[in-house]
Structure formats: structure tokens, C-alpha cells
PDB file of C-alpha atoms and ligand atoms in Angstrom:
ATOM      1  CA  MET A1347       0.239  -0.206  -0.018  1.00 94.00           C
ATOM      2  CA  ILE A1348       3.064   3.007   0.808  1.00 93.00           C
ATOM      3  CA  MET A1349       4.478   1.428  -2.393  1.00 94.00           C
ATOM      4  CA  ALA A1350       1.035   2.025  -4.048  1.00 97.00           C
ATOM      5  CA  ARG A1351       0.640   6.034  -2.807  1.00 98.00           C
ATOM      6  CA  ARG A1352       5.348   6.417  -3.302  1.00 97.00           C
ATOM      7  CA  MET A1353       4.039   4.538  -7.311  1.00 97.00           C
ATOM      8  CA  THR A1354       1.496   7.580  -7.760  1.00 98.00           C
ATOM      9  CA  LEU A1355       3.783  10.023  -6.052  1.00 98.00           C
ATOM     10  CA  GLU A1356       6.168   9.216  -8.204  1.00 98.00           C
ATOM     11  CA  GLY A1357       4.209   9.593 -11.744  1.00 97.00           C
ATOM     12  CA  ALA A1358       3.027   6.153 -12.469  1.00 97.00           C
ATOM     13  CA  HIS A1359      -1.121   5.091 -12.423  1.00 97.00           C
ATOM     14  CA  VAL A1360      -1.813   2.693  -9.908  1.00 98.00           C
ATOM     15  CA  LYS A1361      -4.606   0.310 -11.493  1.00 97.00           C
ATOM     16  CA  ALA A1362      -5.038  -1.457  -7.913  1.00 97.00           C
ATOM     17  CA  VAL A1363      -3.880  -3.923  -5.308  1.00 97.00           C
ATOM     18  CA  PHE A1364      -4.496  -7.259  -4.801  1.00 97.00           C
ATOM     19  CA  GLU A1365      -5.032  -9.065  -1.128  1.00 96.00           C
ATOM     20  CA  ILE A1366      -5.050 -12.839  -0.862  1.00 95.00           C
ATOM     21  CA  MET A1367      -6.156 -12.973   2.585  1.00 93.00           C
ATOM     22  CA  PRO A1368     -10.342 -12.092   2.734  1.00 94.00           C
ATOM     23  CA  TYR A1369      -8.828  -8.965   5.177  1.00 91.00           C
ATOM     24  CA  PRO A1370      -6.307  -5.811   4.527  1.00 89.00           C
ATOM     25  CA  SER A1371      -3.053  -6.818   6.044  1.00 84.00           C
ATOM     26  CA  GLY A1372      -1.589  -3.639   6.493  1.00 87.00           C
ATOM     27  CA  LEU A1373      -2.503  -0.914   8.726  1.00 89.00           C
ATOM     28  CA  PRO A1374      -5.782   0.665   8.854  1.00 91.00           C
ATOM     29  CA  ARG A1375      -4.255   4.493   8.297  1.00 93.00           C
ATOM     30  CA  ASN A1376      -2.381   3.163   5.245  1.00 94.00           C
ATOM     31  CA  ILE A1377      -5.958   1.737   3.930  1.00 96.00           C
ATOM     32  CA  GLU A1378      -6.865   4.638   3.984  1.00 97.00           C
ATOM     33  CA  GLN A1379      -4.029   7.835   3.438  1.00 97.00           C
ATOM     34  CA  CYS A1380      -2.147   5.423   0.690  1.00 97.00           C
ATOM     35  CA  LEU A1381      -5.304   3.451  -1.181  1.00 97.00           C
ATOM     36  CA  ASN A1382      -8.159   5.385  -0.610  1.00 97.00           C
ATOM     37  CA  ASP A1383      -6.841   8.824  -0.895  1.00 98.00           C
ATOM     38  CA  TYR A1384      -5.578   8.235  -4.049  1.00 98.00           C
ATOM     39  CA  GLY A1385      -9.008   6.545  -5.599  1.00 97.00           C
ATOM     40  CA  ILE A1386      -6.712   3.124  -5.825  1.00 98.00           C
ATOM     41  CA  PRO A1387      -8.866   0.094  -5.347  1.00 97.00           C
ATOM     42  CA  LEU A1388      -7.987  -2.851  -2.668  1.00 97.00           C
ATOM     43  CA  TYR A1389      -9.303  -6.408  -4.427  1.00 97.00           C
ATOM     44  CA  LEU A1390      -9.273  -8.797  -1.060  1.00 97.00           C
ATOM     45  CA  SER A1391      -9.404 -12.818  -1.618  1.00 98.00           C
ATOM     46  CA  HIS A1392      -7.421 -12.039  -4.621  1.00 98.00           C
ATOM     47  CA  THR A1393      -4.101 -13.237  -5.814  1.00 97.00           C
ATOM     48  CA  VAL A1394      -1.787 -12.935  -9.639  1.00 97.00           C
ATOM     49  CA  THR A1395      -2.151 -16.342 -11.262  1.00 97.00           C
ATOM     50  CA  ASP A1396      -0.910 -15.715 -14.468  1.00 98.00           C
ATOM     51  CA  ILE A1397       2.078 -12.123 -16.028  1.00 97.00           C
ATOM     52  CA  HIS A1398       2.191 -11.197 -19.792  1.00 98.00           C
ATOM     53  CA  GLY A1399       4.967 -10.558 -22.255  1.00 97.00           C
ATOM     54  CA  LYS A1400       8.155 -11.675 -22.873  1.00 94.00           C
ATOM     55  CA  THR A1401      10.830  -8.683 -23.484  1.00 95.00           C
ATOM     56  CA  ARG A1402       8.538  -6.728 -21.700  1.00 97.00           C
ATOM     57  CA  LEU A1403       5.418  -7.585 -19.043  1.00 98.00           C
ATOM     58  CA  GLU A1404       2.034  -6.624 -20.784  1.00 98.00           C
ATOM     59  CA  GLY A1405      -0.377  -7.163 -17.833  1.00 98.00           C
ATOM     60  CA  ILE A1406      -1.280  -9.901 -15.752  1.00 98.00           C
ATOM     61  CA  THR A1407      -4.572 -12.306 -14.657  1.00 98.00           C
ATOM     62  CA  VAL A1408      -6.266 -11.745 -11.041  1.00 98.00           C
ATOM     63  CA  SER A1409      -8.569 -14.532  -9.308  1.00 98.00           C
ATOM     64  CA  LYS A1410     -10.160 -14.602  -6.766  1.00 98.00           C
ATOM     65  CA  VAL A1411      -9.345 -17.079  -4.107  1.00 98.00           C
ATOM     66  CA  ASP A1412     -11.003 -19.328  -2.147  1.00 98.00           C
ATOM     67  CA  GLU A1413     -11.435 -20.108   1.685  1.00 96.00           C
ATOM     68  CA  ASN A1414      -8.390 -22.225   1.184  1.00 97.00           C
ATOM     69  CA  LEU A1415      -6.751 -19.688  -0.913  1.00 97.00           C
ATOM     70  CA  LYS A1416      -6.752 -21.154  -4.226  1.00 98.00           C
ATOM     71  CA  PRO A1417      -7.256 -19.502  -7.337  1.00 98.00           C
ATOM     72  CA  VAL A1418     -11.298 -19.917  -8.294  1.00 98.00           C
ATOM     73  CA  PRO A1419     -11.643 -20.948 -12.174  1.00 97.00           C
ATOM     74  CA  GLY A1420     -13.821 -18.931 -14.253  1.00 98.00           C
ATOM     75  CA  THR A1421     -12.771 -15.604 -11.963  1.00 98.00           C
ATOM     76  CA  GLU A1422     -10.011 -14.648 -14.002  1.00 98.00           C
ATOM     77  CA  GLN A1423      -9.309 -11.242 -15.195  1.00 97.00           C
ATOM     78  CA  GLU A1424      -6.936  -9.548 -17.317  1.00 97.00           C
ATOM     79  CA  ILE A1425      -5.142  -6.853 -16.540  1.00 97.00           C
ATOM     80  CA  ALA A1426      -2.982  -4.520 -18.646  1.00 98.00           C
ATOM     81  CA  CYS A1427       0.026  -2.615 -17.288  1.00 98.00           C
ATOM     82  CA  ASP A1428       3.294  -2.551 -18.067  1.00 97.00           C
ATOM     83  CA  THR A1429       4.395  -2.760 -14.073  1.00 97.00           C
ATOM     84  CA  LEU A1430       3.672  -5.657 -11.659  1.00 97.00           C
ATOM     85  CA  ILE A1431       4.649  -5.004  -7.467  1.00 96.00           C
ATOM     86  CA  LEU A1432       5.323  -8.270  -5.422  1.00 94.00           C
ATOM     87  CA  SER A1433       4.859  -6.901  -2.140  1.00 89.00           C
ATOM     88  CA  VAL A1434       3.626  -9.905  -0.491  1.00 86.00           C
ATOM     89  CA  GLY A1435       5.396 -10.021   3.694  1.00 81.00           C
ATOM     90  CA  LEU A1436       7.833  -8.916   5.083  1.00 85.00           C
ATOM     91  CA  ILE A1437      10.659 -10.907   7.521  1.00 90.00           C
ATOM     92  CA  PRO A1438      13.395 -10.617   9.511  1.00 95.00           C
ATOM     93  CA  GLU A1439      16.941 -10.125   7.845  1.00 94.00           C
ATOM     94  CA  ASN A1440      18.845 -13.105   9.770  1.00 94.00           C
ATOM     95  CA  GLU A1441      21.551 -13.379   7.980  1.00 95.00           C
ATOM     96  CA  LEU A1442      24.214 -11.528  11.104  1.00 95.00           C
ATOM     97  CA  SER A1443      21.654 -13.836  13.459  1.00 96.00           C
ATOM     98  CA  ILE A1444      22.197 -16.777  11.784  1.00 96.00           C
ATOM     99  CA  ASP A1445      25.868 -16.511  11.127  1.00 97.00           C
ATOM    100  CA  ALA A1446      25.964 -16.137  15.145  1.00 97.00           C
ATOM    101  CA  GLY A1447      24.102 -19.345  15.295  1.00 97.00           C
ATOM    102  CA  VAL A1448      20.976 -18.229  16.711  1.00 97.00           C
ATOM    103  CA  GLU A1449      18.127 -19.946  17.267  1.00 97.00           C
ATOM    104  CA  LEU A1450      15.248 -18.928  15.020  1.00 97.00           C
ATOM    105  CA  ASP A1451      11.855 -19.255  16.044  1.00 96.00           C
ATOM    106  CA  PRO A1452       9.304 -20.791  12.779  1.00 95.00           C
ATOM    107  CA  ARG A1453       7.023 -18.729  13.554  1.00 94.00           C
ATOM    108  CA  THR A1454       8.408 -15.172  14.008  1.00 94.00           C
ATOM    109  CA  ARG A1455      11.094 -15.836  11.309  1.00 94.00           C
ATOM    110  CA  GLY A1456      13.430 -13.938  13.729  1.00 96.00           C
ATOM    111  CA  ALA A1457      15.014 -14.851  16.922  1.00 97.00           C
ATOM    112  CA  VAL A1458      14.286 -16.252  19.955  1.00 98.00           C
ATOM    113  CA  VAL A1459      15.123 -13.773  22.864  1.00 98.00           C
ATOM    114  CA  ASP A1460      14.051 -13.844  26.415  1.00 98.00           C
ATOM    115  CA  GLU A1461      12.509 -11.242  28.859  1.00 97.00           C
ATOM    116  CA  ASN A1462      15.850  -9.428  28.542  1.00 97.00           C
ATOM    117  CA  PHE A1463      16.300  -9.573  24.382  1.00 98.00           C
ATOM    118  CA  GLN A1464      18.858 -12.302  24.783  1.00 98.00           C
ATOM    119  CA  THR A1465      18.885 -14.649  21.837  1.00 98.00           C
ATOM    120  CA  SER A1466      20.299 -18.544  22.644  1.00 97.00           C
ATOM    121  CA  VAL A1467      23.440 -16.984  22.561  1.00 97.00           C
ATOM    122  CA  PRO A1468      25.111 -15.269  25.414  1.00 96.00           C
ATOM    123  CA  GLY A1469      25.989 -11.886  25.093  1.00 96.00           C
ATOM    124  CA  ILE A1470      23.920 -11.351  21.583  1.00 97.00           C
ATOM    125  CA  PHE A1471      20.780  -9.652  21.975  1.00 98.00           C
ATOM    126  CA  ALA A1472      17.916  -9.026  19.489  1.00 98.00           C
ATOM    127  CA  ALA A1473      14.687  -6.372  19.167  1.00 97.00           C
ATOM    128  CA  GLY A1474      13.293  -4.467  15.893  1.00 96.00           C
ATOM    129  CA  ASN A1475      12.913  -5.729  12.787  1.00 95.00           C
ATOM    130  CA  VAL A1476      15.016  -8.381  13.120  1.00 96.00           C
ATOM    131  CA  LEU A1477      13.545  -9.710  15.850  1.00 96.00           C
ATOM    132  CA  HIS A1478      10.188  -9.604  14.782  1.00 95.00           C
ATOM    133  CA  VAL A1479       8.363  -7.449  12.423  1.00 91.00           C
ATOM    134  CA  HIS A1480       6.985  -4.082  13.617  1.00 91.00           C
ATOM    135  CA  ASP A1481       3.964  -1.922  12.478  1.00 85.00           C
ATOM    136  CA  LEU A1482       5.175   1.144  14.436  1.00 89.00           C
ATOM    137  CA  VAL A1483       8.450   2.603  14.622  1.00 94.00           C
ATOM    138  CA  ASP A1484       7.621   3.892  18.260  1.00 94.00           C
ATOM    139  CA  PHE A1485       7.316  -0.113  19.968  1.00 93.00           C
ATOM    140  CA  VAL A1486      10.996  -1.045  18.333  1.00 96.00           C
ATOM    141  CA  SER A1487      12.383   2.100  19.914  1.00 96.00           C
ATOM    142  CA  MET A1488      10.766   0.507  23.503  1.00 94.00           C
ATOM    143  CA  GLU A1489      11.855  -2.587  22.725  1.00 95.00           C
ATOM    144  CA  ALA A1490      15.328  -1.282  22.045  1.00 97.00           C
ATOM    145  CA  GLU A1491      15.577   0.476  25.227  1.00 97.00           C
ATOM    146  CA  SER A1492      14.604  -2.464  27.120  1.00 96.00           C
ATOM    147  CA  LEU A1493      16.814  -4.197  25.295  1.00 97.00           C
ATOM    148  CA  ALA A1494      20.007  -1.294  26.159  1.00 98.00           C
ATOM    149  CA  ASP A1495      18.897  -2.145  30.061  1.00 97.00           C
ATOM    150  CA  SER A1496      19.602  -5.767  29.376  1.00 97.00           C
ATOM    151  CA  ALA A1497      23.273  -5.818  27.933  1.00 97.00           C
ATOM    152  CA  ALA A1498      23.843  -2.799  30.204  1.00 98.00           C
ATOM    153  CA  ALA A1499      23.430  -5.305  33.563  1.00 96.00           C
ATOM    154  CA  TYR A1500      24.715  -8.543  31.410  1.00 97.00           C
ATOM    155  CA  ILE A1501      27.670  -6.532  31.107  1.00 97.00           C
ATOM    156  CA  GLU A1502      27.825  -5.235  34.926  1.00 97.00           C
ATOM    157  CA  ASN A1503      26.330  -9.348  36.676  1.00 95.00           C
ATOM    158  CA  GLY A1504      28.193 -11.216  33.634  1.00 92.00           C
ATOM    159  CA  GLY A1505      24.114 -12.826  33.097  1.00 92.00           C
ATOM    160  CA  PHE A1506      20.506 -13.362  33.641  1.00 95.00           C
ATOM    161  CA  ALA A1507      18.196 -15.675  36.311  1.00 93.00           C
ATOM    162  CA  PRO A1508      17.014 -18.655  34.092  1.00 94.00           C
ATOM    163  CA  CYS A1509      14.269 -18.055  31.639  1.00 96.00           C
ATOM    164  CA  GLY A1510      13.221 -21.974  31.388  1.00 95.00           C
ATOM    165  CA  LEU A1511       9.299 -21.073  30.643  1.00 97.00           C
ATOM    166  CA  LEU A1512       8.122 -20.721  27.613  1.00 97.00           C
ATOM    167  CA  VAL A1513       5.415 -18.148  26.288  1.00 97.00           C
ATOM    168  CA  LYS A1514       3.570 -20.062  24.540  1.00 97.00           C
ATOM    169  CA  ALA A1515       1.268 -19.614  21.577  1.00 96.00           C
ATOM    170  CA  GLY A1516      -2.101 -20.249  22.048  1.00 96.00           C
ATOM    171  CA  GLU A1517      -5.564 -20.082  19.921  1.00 96.00           C
ATOM    172  CA  GLY A1518      -5.882 -16.908  17.756  1.00 96.00           C
ATOM    173  CA  ILE A1519      -2.001 -16.280  18.625  1.00 97.00           C
ATOM    174  CA  GLY A1520       0.267 -15.867  15.768  1.00 94.00           C
ATOM    175  CA  HIS A1521       3.323 -15.553  17.497  1.00 95.00           C
ATOM    176  CA  THR A1522       4.386 -14.171  21.075  1.00 96.00           C
ATOM    177  CA  ILE A1523       7.588 -12.123  21.898  1.00 97.00           C
ATOM    178  CA  PRO A1524       9.157 -13.249  24.021  1.00 98.00           C
ATOM    179  CA  GLN A1525       9.061 -16.969  23.618  1.00 98.00           C
ATOM    180  CA  LYS A1526      11.042 -17.990  27.438  1.00 97.00           C
ATOM    181  CA  ILE A1527      11.107 -15.499  30.581  1.00 97.00           C
ATOM    182  CA  SER A1528      11.735 -16.412  34.172  1.00 95.00           C
ATOM    183  CA  GLY A1529       8.831 -15.821  35.866  1.00 93.00           C
ATOM    184  CA  THR A1530      10.712 -13.500  38.195  1.00 92.00           C
ATOM    185  CA  LYS A1531      10.503 -10.060  36.495  1.00 92.00           C
ATOM    186  CA  ASP A1532       7.595  -7.688  34.982  1.00 95.00           C
ATOM    187  CA  ILE A1533       7.867  -8.345  31.171  1.00 95.00           C
ATOM    188  CA  THR A1534       5.595  -7.100  28.594  1.00 95.00           C
ATOM    189  CA  LEU A1535       4.416  -9.648  25.793  1.00 96.00           C
ATOM    190  CA  SER A1536       4.691  -8.424  22.164  1.00 96.00           C
ATOM    191  CA  MET A1537       1.906 -10.851  20.048  1.00 95.00           C
ATOM    192  CA  ARG A1538       0.068 -10.862  16.433  1.00 93.00           C
ATOM    193  CA  PRO A1539      -3.383 -12.298  16.230  1.00 94.00           C
ATOM    194  CA  SER A1540      -3.397 -14.513  13.465  1.00 92.00           C
ATOM    195  CA  ARG A1541      -6.511 -13.860  12.677  1.00 90.00           C
ATOM    196  CA  GLN A1542      -9.342 -10.519  12.548  1.00 91.00           C
ATOM    197  CA  PHE A1543     -11.204 -11.013  15.912  1.00 93.00           C
ATOM    198  CA  LYS A1544     -13.880  -8.217  16.949  1.00 93.00           C
ATOM    199  CA  ASP A1545     -14.855  -7.630  20.485  1.00 95.00           C
ATOM    200  CA  ALA A1546     -11.961 -10.328  22.166  1.00 95.00           C
ATOM    201  CA  ALA A1547      -9.680 -10.034  25.417  1.00 96.00           C
ATOM    202  CA  VAL A1548      -5.767 -11.356  25.167  1.00 96.00           C
ATOM    203  CA  ALA A1549      -5.683 -13.651  27.594  1.00 96.00           C
ATOM    204  CA  VAL A1550      -2.842 -14.914  29.127  1.00 97.00           C
ATOM    205  CA  SER A1551      -2.872 -18.556  31.873  1.00 96.00           C
ATOM    206  CA  GLN A1552      -0.095 -19.803  33.486  1.00 96.00           C
ATOM    207  CA  ASN A1553      -0.840 -23.825  35.639  1.00 94.00           C
ATOM    208  CA  GLY A1554      -4.198 -23.623  34.648  1.00 93.00           C
ATOM    209  CA  THR A1555      -5.194 -19.750  35.856  1.00 95.00           C
ATOM    210  CA  VAL A1556      -5.613 -16.916  33.365  1.00 96.00           C
ATOM    211  CA  ILE A1557      -2.766 -13.831  35.057  1.00 96.00           C
ATOM    212  CA  ALA A1558      -3.034 -11.512  32.619  1.00 95.00           C
ATOM    213  CA  ARG A1559      -6.458 -10.588  30.283  1.00 95.00           C
ATOM    214  CA  LYS A1560      -6.805  -7.275  28.429  1.00 96.00           C
ATOM    215  CA  LYS A1561     -10.165  -6.474  26.607  1.00 96.00           C
ATOM    216  CA  MET A1562      -9.576  -4.733  22.443  1.00 95.00           C
ATOM    217  CA  LYS A1563     -13.063  -4.039  20.423  1.00 95.00           C
ATOM    218  CA  LYS A1564     -10.942  -5.535  17.205  1.00 92.00           C
ATOM    219  CA  ALA A1565      -8.018  -7.094  17.142  1.00 93.00           C
ATOM    220  CA  ILE A1566      -5.829  -7.589  13.536  1.00 91.00           C
ATOM    221  CA  PRO A1567      -2.723  -9.616  11.694  1.00 90.00           C
ATOM    222  CA  ALA A1568      -1.787  -6.306  10.877  1.00 88.00           C
ATOM    223  CA  GLU A1569      -1.534  -4.423  14.597  1.00 91.00           C
ATOM    224  CA  MET A1570       0.691  -5.572  17.089  1.00 92.00           C
ATOM    225  CA  ILE A1571      -0.871  -6.285  20.623  1.00 94.00           C
ATOM    226  CA  GLU A1572       0.873  -5.787  23.864  1.00 94.00           C
ATOM    227  CA  LEU A1573      -0.112  -6.665  27.311  1.00 95.00           C
ATOM    228  CA  SER A1574       2.096  -6.026  30.545  1.00 95.00           C
ATOM    229  CA  ILE A1575       2.364  -8.400  33.446  1.00 96.00           C
ATOM    230  CA  LYS A1576       3.692  -7.749  37.046  1.00 95.00           C
ATOM    231  CA  LYS A1577       5.608 -10.392  38.481  1.00 95.00           C
ATOM    232  CA  GLU A1578       3.813 -10.556  41.542  1.00 95.00           C
ATOM    233  CA  THR A1579       1.261 -12.397  39.419  1.00 95.00           C
ATOM    234  CA  LEU A1580       3.746 -14.836  37.650  1.00 95.00           C
ATOM    235  CA  SER A1581       4.695 -17.809  39.017  1.00 93.00           C
ATOM    236  CA  ASP A1582       8.673 -19.414  38.202  1.00 90.00           C
ATOM    237  CA  LYS A1583       7.128 -22.457  37.565  1.00 93.00           C
ATOM    238  CA  GLY A1584       4.696 -22.863  34.607  1.00 95.00           C
ATOM    239  CA  ASP A1585       4.546 -22.360  31.034  1.00 97.00           C
ATOM    240  CA  LEU A1586       2.610 -19.156  29.457  1.00 97.00           C
ATOM    241  CA  GLU A1587       0.077 -19.297  27.314  1.00 97.00           C
ATOM    242  CA  VAL A1588      -1.428 -16.604  25.339  1.00 97.00           C
ATOM    243  CA  SER A1589      -4.471 -16.928  23.842  1.00 97.00           C
ATOM    244  CA  ILE A1590      -7.850 -14.420  22.165  1.00 96.00           C
ATOM    245  CA  GLU A1591     -11.147 -15.595  23.856  1.00 92.00           C
ATOM    246  CA  CYS A1592     -14.093 -13.999  22.041  1.00 86.00           C
TER     247      CYS A1592
HETATM  248  C1  LIG B1187       7.251  -0.029   3.583  1.00 84.40           C
HETATM  249  C2  LIG B1187       7.476   0.499   5.142  1.00 84.40           C
HETATM  250  C3  LIG B1187       6.823   1.756   5.452  1.00 84.40           C
HETATM  251  C4  LIG B1187       6.638   2.150   7.100  1.00 84.40           C
HETATM  252  N1  LIG B1187       6.651   3.628   7.796  1.00 84.40           N
HETATM  253  C5  LIG B1187       6.137   3.268   8.627  1.00 84.40           C
HETATM  254  C6  LIG B1187       5.510   4.469   9.299  1.00 84.40           C
HETATM  255  O1  LIG B1187       5.121   5.002   8.944  1.00 84.40           O
HETATM  256  N2  LIG B1187       5.461   4.783  10.552  1.00 84.40           N
HETATM  257  C7  LIG B1187       5.946   3.842  11.605  1.00 84.40           C
HETATM  258  O2  LIG B1187       6.494   4.216  13.150  1.00 84.40           O
HETATM  259  N3  LIG B1187       6.811   2.793  11.165  1.00 84.40           N
HETATM  260  C8  LIG B1187       6.246   2.361   9.883  1.00 84.40           C
HETATM  261  N4  LIG B1187       7.390   1.453   9.748  1.00 84.40           N
HETATM  262  C9  LIG B1187       7.656   0.359  10.437  1.00 84.40           C
HETATM  263  C10 LIG B1187       9.386   0.864  11.171  1.00 84.40           C
HETATM  264  O3  LIG B1187      10.049   0.935   9.921  1.00 84.40           O
HETATM  265  C11 LIG B1187       9.808  -0.377  11.363  1.00 84.40           C
HETATM  266  O4  LIG B1187       9.148  -1.130  12.767  1.00 84.40           O
HETATM  267  C12 LIG B1187      10.793   0.338  11.714  1.00 84.40           C
HETATM  268  O5  LIG B1187      11.740   1.160  11.029  1.00 84.40           O
HETATM  269  C13 LIG B1187      11.982  -1.023  11.983  1.00 84.40           C
HETATM  270  O6  LIG B1187      13.310   0.060  13.157  1.00 84.40           O
HETATM  271  P1  LIG B1187      14.732  -1.587  12.710  1.00 84.40           P
HETATM  272  O7  LIG B1187      15.510  -0.925  13.178  1.00 84.40           O
HETATM  273  O8  LIG B1187      14.159  -2.801  13.286  1.00 84.40           O
HETATM  274  O9  LIG B1187      14.725  -2.035  11.212  1.00 84.40           O
HETATM  275  P2  LIG B1187      15.175  -1.023   9.898  1.00 84.40           P
HETATM  276  O10 LIG B1187      14.401   0.089   9.824  1.00 84.40           O
HETATM  277  O11 LIG B1187      14.678  -2.695   8.998  1.00 84.40           O
HETATM  278  O12 LIG B1187      16.557  -0.852   9.921  1.00 84.40           O
HETATM  279  C14 LIG B1187      17.449  -2.099  10.111  1.00 84.40           C
HETATM  280  C15 LIG B1187      18.906  -1.544   9.557  1.00 84.40           C
HETATM  281  O13 LIG B1187      20.171  -2.693   9.385  1.00 84.40           O
HETATM  282  C16 LIG B1187      20.812  -2.107   8.524  1.00 84.40           C
HETATM  283  N5  LIG B1187      21.755  -3.276   8.526  1.00 84.40           N
HETATM  284  C17 LIG B1187      21.049  -4.702   8.166  1.00 84.40           C
HETATM  285  N6  LIG B1187      21.513  -5.971   7.966  1.00 84.40           N
HETATM  286  C18 LIG B1187      22.627  -5.888   8.213  1.00 84.40           C
HETATM  287  C19 LIG B1187      24.218  -5.987   8.506  1.00 84.40           C
HETATM  288  N7  LIG B1187      24.730  -6.931   8.076  1.00 84.40           N
HETATM  289  N8  LIG B1187      25.373  -4.671   8.863  1.00 84.40           N
HETATM  290  C20 LIG B1187      24.974  -4.041   9.248  1.00 84.40           C
HETATM  291  N9  LIG B1187      23.697  -3.156   9.137  1.00 84.40           N
HETATM  292  C21 LIG B1187      22.651  -3.925   8.394  1.00 84.40           C
HETATM  293  C22 LIG B1187      19.997  -2.535   7.445  1.00 84.40           C
HETATM  294  O14 LIG B1187      20.031  -1.872   6.476  1.00 84.40           O
HETATM  295  C23 LIG B1187      18.993  -1.683   7.416  1.00 84.40           C
HETATM  296  O15 LIG B1187      19.651  -0.215   7.724  1.00 84.40           O
HETATM  297  C24 LIG B1187       7.640   0.617   7.921  1.00 84.40           C
HETATM  298  C25 LIG B1187       7.972  -0.346   7.117  1.00 84.40           C
HETATM  299  C26 LIG B1187       8.365  -0.254   5.735  1.00 84.40           C
HETATM  300  C27 LIG B1187       8.825  -1.514   5.658  1.00 84.40           C
END
């Protein structure tokens, strides 16, 4: 959506944006400010199924997709165009993480970190888009400040309390950060819902008891959710599970 606006500002005629999911995967404000403000249509549940042209792009075929994201035969629509921009998901840039040998999380596709933003390699920390993709830079700044405090504590004390409790993504949750905690200090969990919810609540349970809950009018995969948990409500035994209730 941001590229659609940029291309328009540079003088291109952007015919449409096609999204395979039945809901927008970008921020609502970007739908308004990047598409609606410029009269660029957004087609949900659509994908590109063919590309035409030999030495130069001449057009594409777009099809509707069903609930399994498979193109529906008979819904093909040909669109003449000379440029196709594929913007099909951000993932953390992992070259440094892989070279450093840190454990990666298949859900975030970034490093696994504990409550101190420390990776599986002691003394190596990760925050921001190399950890998980952020929609707002404000969250990146806050993570970075916490990381800096942890790095200073690591230098002063040489290590942290063991983080043996897992934070598991339950029903309706795509991923959580951090993935491991000690249960001995205040934590802020960052997460993304795996689909859209209305009038829902995000709940964190430990040892069969809900220890934190936050009501939300809506939850969408494009927007990160943050939830703080005080150490008084945490036990130093028992994994945490985060899920969405609706
Ligand atoms: C198209 C787009 C538009 C956005 N618009 C907004 C917005 O309007 N408002 C907002 O709040 N947020 C916006 N965001 C989100 C915001 O940009 C990110 O959340 C934020 O920039 C992440 O900060 P970061 O420092 O973690 O990563 P980045 O900003 O990605 O910085 C990482 C840096 O590391 C460098 N790097 C990578 N590998 C190496 C290496 N091996 N050695 C040295 N350097 C390396 C990269 O070149 C890059 O400069 C947008 C994101 C995108 C993709």
C-alpha cells in the first residue's frame, strides 16, 4: 500500500492492489492514506495467477481465491499493465543471526529471545525488525530501550536469572515475544493475532489460571498487541499460554 502511494506520487497510474487474504494485511491508516486518498482500489481474496509479455511485462491475470486461498476457476480477470510490484510479506533479515548461530523461531522467522531480549547465544541480543516485523517504530524504540538496559545488566552482572518458562502461542495468536521468561520479573509480551477478531480479549494463563487479560474491540494481524504482566502475578514454575477469547 505504501508502494502504491509512492508510485502514484512518482507519476505512475496504479491500477489496483490485490490481497490474497479476505482481510487487509496492512494498517487501517494505510488503507485510508495510501489507497483511498488516491482512489486506488483494494481487492481482497485475489491473487495474480498469470503474467503476460515476453521481453516486457504487458499484463497480468488476477483471480479470486477461495477460503483455502486457491484460485477459483472462471474468475480470471486480465489487466493490462507494464509494472507488477510484489509485496508479499516482511520477514526479519537473518544473515547476522544465522552467522552468530542464534536459534530462530519459525513463527516470527527471527531470533528466539528471553525477557531480556537475549538470544540463545549469551551476550547476543535482538530487538526491532530483526526480531519480529513491527508496524510502528515506537514499539521498536521501546524494545531497544529495554534491550539496552538488559545489555548493561549483562555487562555489570555477567548474566541473568535462568529463563526456563516458555511463552506459548495458543488459540488465535500467531507469535509472541519473548518466547522464554524467568517468572521473576515484570514482562511485556508482544504478539500478533493470527486472524481478525471483534469484541475479543487476549488472555495469558499459567498453571491453569488466567493471570492477565486485556479486552479489545478488534484485533487484526496487521496490528501488534502488547500486554504487561507484573511479576507478582507470575509463578517461577509453569509455562505461559497466550490466547484470544471471543
Ligand atoms: C514500507 C514501510 C513503511 C513503514 N512506514 C512506517 C511509518 O510510517 N511509521 C512507523 O512508525 N513505522 C513504519 N514502518 C515500520 C518501521 O520502519 C519499522 O518498524 C522500523 O524501521 C524498524 O526499525 P529497525 O531498526 O528494527 O529496522 P530497520 O529500520 O529495518 O533498520 C535495520 C538496518 O540494519 C541494516 N542492516 C541489515 N543487515 C545489516 C548488516 N549485516 N550489517 C549492518 N547493517 C545491517 C539495514 O540496512 C537497515 O538500515 C514501515 C515499514 C515499512 C517496511
